[in-house]
């Protein structure tokens, strides 16, 4: 990986997919205007967060990869000549459904895909109703910019996932996300949850000497059904340097395209001073 | 583990071991006065941080366990009726040396020991000159208060160590530490390092739904030799709740005994809401 500028976009999404796609196009063009060579979009970034409820009608949103939505992202990447990392509701062979990140290279080609490995099933995040967990493990995707390790939202809570991706050669970790407050939680609980989310992702940078970027959805989304289920997605997208320092961050309550310069030599310097990867006691860790 | 109050002590140390031991006695009694049932001391907490230089004369500081220093700690624990977690420069059979944490139960008995698993060898932290790495892995120690998982300083940078200790049944993680600034580093580098250290330990709480406490030495220590090697130990001991929230913290520049109440039921609540331990994809993590 060479020194490069990367971007993260966050924006509010609704049930009108055409409007969502317009916002995405604007965000991608903003990223290009800022000099970025890669832009990370939020999880399921052109769809409503339908996992807020269990309703089989939403399976109609799933598409094959390639397919119409995927072709749209590919065209956007090619036209703007920027790497786009998007996640799609994937319908694979045999009606198996996945939450899948797709990396479109600057020429619009698909550099690779990875399916979400850890599928949550909390109230308002009924993802196990829709998605089968990935079986590909944690392997970076080779792009024209370098090897990037993409994991999806809930995957971020597992240090062993970030570790595996780094040991397998990733030079940059990316987490498209969809996470928010339960409006019924009080302020201190909301702050505790958001801080934990930011902290765990900083920790992946520190433990592995690697830059980390994570995107998030923004604003209120509600179930169509009368469950009253409501989530206030908390934005707060970040770009983090290889020793956990904040390079750029987005606000909790407004759309944003943030950018930062990633210097792979800085990862090397950090790993020389704090050689954690080198000093692991392989064979002593209990993993089950 | 029942609900209990725990304490962390930080203090400045020098080459006068009797003075160091007086400070430790004061700190332990302060912890008892605050109602604590367990007190964590800094790494090698009655010795100068001799690893600041490579000098074979320091091997004379090593002792067997049990031995005079160990008996002293045992007496302190018994007399004050508090669990004391100390680390010693251990001379084991056959002149093998370790950096070893010893857990003294309230009756002064040794509940268990664990040797440092990851041994750093940075400038000013020449620990590989003195210590052989432990081979016991990551197993909690049963005490009258509950099962506690003790790791030592540099072990804290390895998420797989905290994960292993938790999976093996620890109810509380403890890290006695000795870490400081290089006085030649500028302010922003010093802040970056200290923040990384605090963040990685918060992340173990978050990833594992477990409280974490860590102690540190305080103040300037210098090599006896004319290498000019100097470390400003940065204090900043913490007690962290099971979702990464700060329960208590000590200042960067003053002695302190901090306390907090640990509620094991809170760990259970966190793990029900954020069931990370339960949702690991065992078999998909690459560990070498």
Coordinates of C-alpha atoms in Angstrom, one line a residue, chain A residues 117-120 122 128 133-135 138 154 157-160 163-164 167-168 192-193 196 199-200 202-203 206-207 243 245 266 273-274 276 279-282 284-288, chain B residues 117-120 122 128 133-135 138 154 157-160 163-164 167-168 192-193 196 199-200 202-203 206-207 243 245 266 273-274 276 279-282 284-288:
Chain A
X117 CA -19.2 -13.5 9.9
X118 CA -20.9 -12.6 13.2
X119 CA -24.7 -12.0 12.8
X120 CA -26.4 -10.2 15.7
X122 CA -30.7 -8.2 19.3
X128 CA -30.4 -13.7 11.9
X133 CA -23.3 -16.1 8.5
X134 CA -20.2 -16.1 6.2
X135 CA -17.9 -19.0 6.0
X138 CA -10.9 -13.2 7.5
X154 CA -20.9 -6.7 14.6
X157 CA -16.6 -6.6 18.6
X158 CA -14.2 -9.6 18.1
X159 CA -10.5 -8.9 18.5
X160 CA -9.7 -12.3 17.0
X163 CA -6.1 -10.1 14.5
X164 CA -6.8 -12.8 11.9
X167 CA -2.1 -11.8 10.3
X168 CA -3.4 -12.6 6.9
X192 CA -21.4 4.1 27.4
X193 CA -22.5 2.2 24.3
X196 CA -17.4 1.2 23.9
X199 CA -12.9 2.1 22.0
X200 CA -13.1 -1.4 20.6
X202 CA -9.3 1.9 18.4
X203 CA -8.1 -1.2 20.2
X206 CA -3.4 -0.6 18.7
X207 CA -3.2 -4.4 19.1
X243 CA -1.6 3.4 17.4
X245 CA -5.0 8.0 17.4
X266 CA 3.6 4.7 10.0
X273 CA 8.5 0.3 18.5
X274 CA 5.6 -1.8 19.8
X276 CA 3.0 -6.9 19.4
X279 CA 5.8 -11.2 20.3
X280 CA 2.6 -13.3 20.4
X281 CA 2.9 -16.6 22.4
X282 CA 1.4 -18.8 19.7
X284 CA -0.7 -20.6 24.6
X285 CA -4.0 -18.9 23.6
X286 CA -7.2 -20.8 24.4
X287 CA -9.7 -20.1 21.7
X288 CA -12.7 -22.3 22.5
Chain B
X117 CA 3.9 -14.6 29.5
X118 CA 5.1 -11.8 27.1
X119 CA 8.5 -10.3 28.0
X120 CA 9.3 -7.0 26.4
X122 CA 12.6 -2.3 24.4
X128 CA 14.5 -10.5 28.4
X133 CA 8.8 -16.2 29.8
X134 CA 6.0 -18.1 31.6
X135 CA 4.7 -21.4 30.2
X138 CA -3.8 -18.0 31.0
X154 CA 3.2 -6.2 28.6
X157 CA -1.3 -5.6 24.7
X158 CA -2.6 -9.1 23.6
X159 CA -6.3 -9.4 23.3
X160 CA -6.0 -13.2 22.9
X163 CA -9.9 -13.6 25.9
X164 CA -8.2 -16.9 27.0
X167 CA -12.9 -18.2 28.6
X168 CA -11.0 -20.1 31.3
X192 CA -0.6 8.9 22.3
X193 CA 1.2 6.1 24.2
X196 CA -3.2 3.6 23.8
X199 CA -7.7 2.1 25.5
X200 CA -6.3 -1.5 25.1
X202 CA -10.8 -0.8 28.3
X203 CA -11.1 -3.0 25.2
X206 CA -15.6 -4.5 26.4
X207 CA -14.7 -7.6 24.4
X243 CA -18.4 -2.4 29.3
X245 CA -16.6 2.5 31.7
X266 CA -23.2 -6.3 36.0
X273 CA -27.2 -7.5 26.1
X274 CA -23.9 -7.8 24.2
X276 CA -19.9 -11.5 22.4
X279 CA -21.3 -15.5 19.3
X280 CA -17.6 -16.2 18.5
X281 CA -17.0 -18.1 15.3
X282 CA -14.8 -20.7 16.7
X284 CA -12.6 -19.3 11.8
X285 CA -9.9 -17.3 13.6
X286 CA -6.3 -17.6 12.4
X287 CA -3.9 -17.5 15.3
X288 CA -0.5 -18.0 13.8

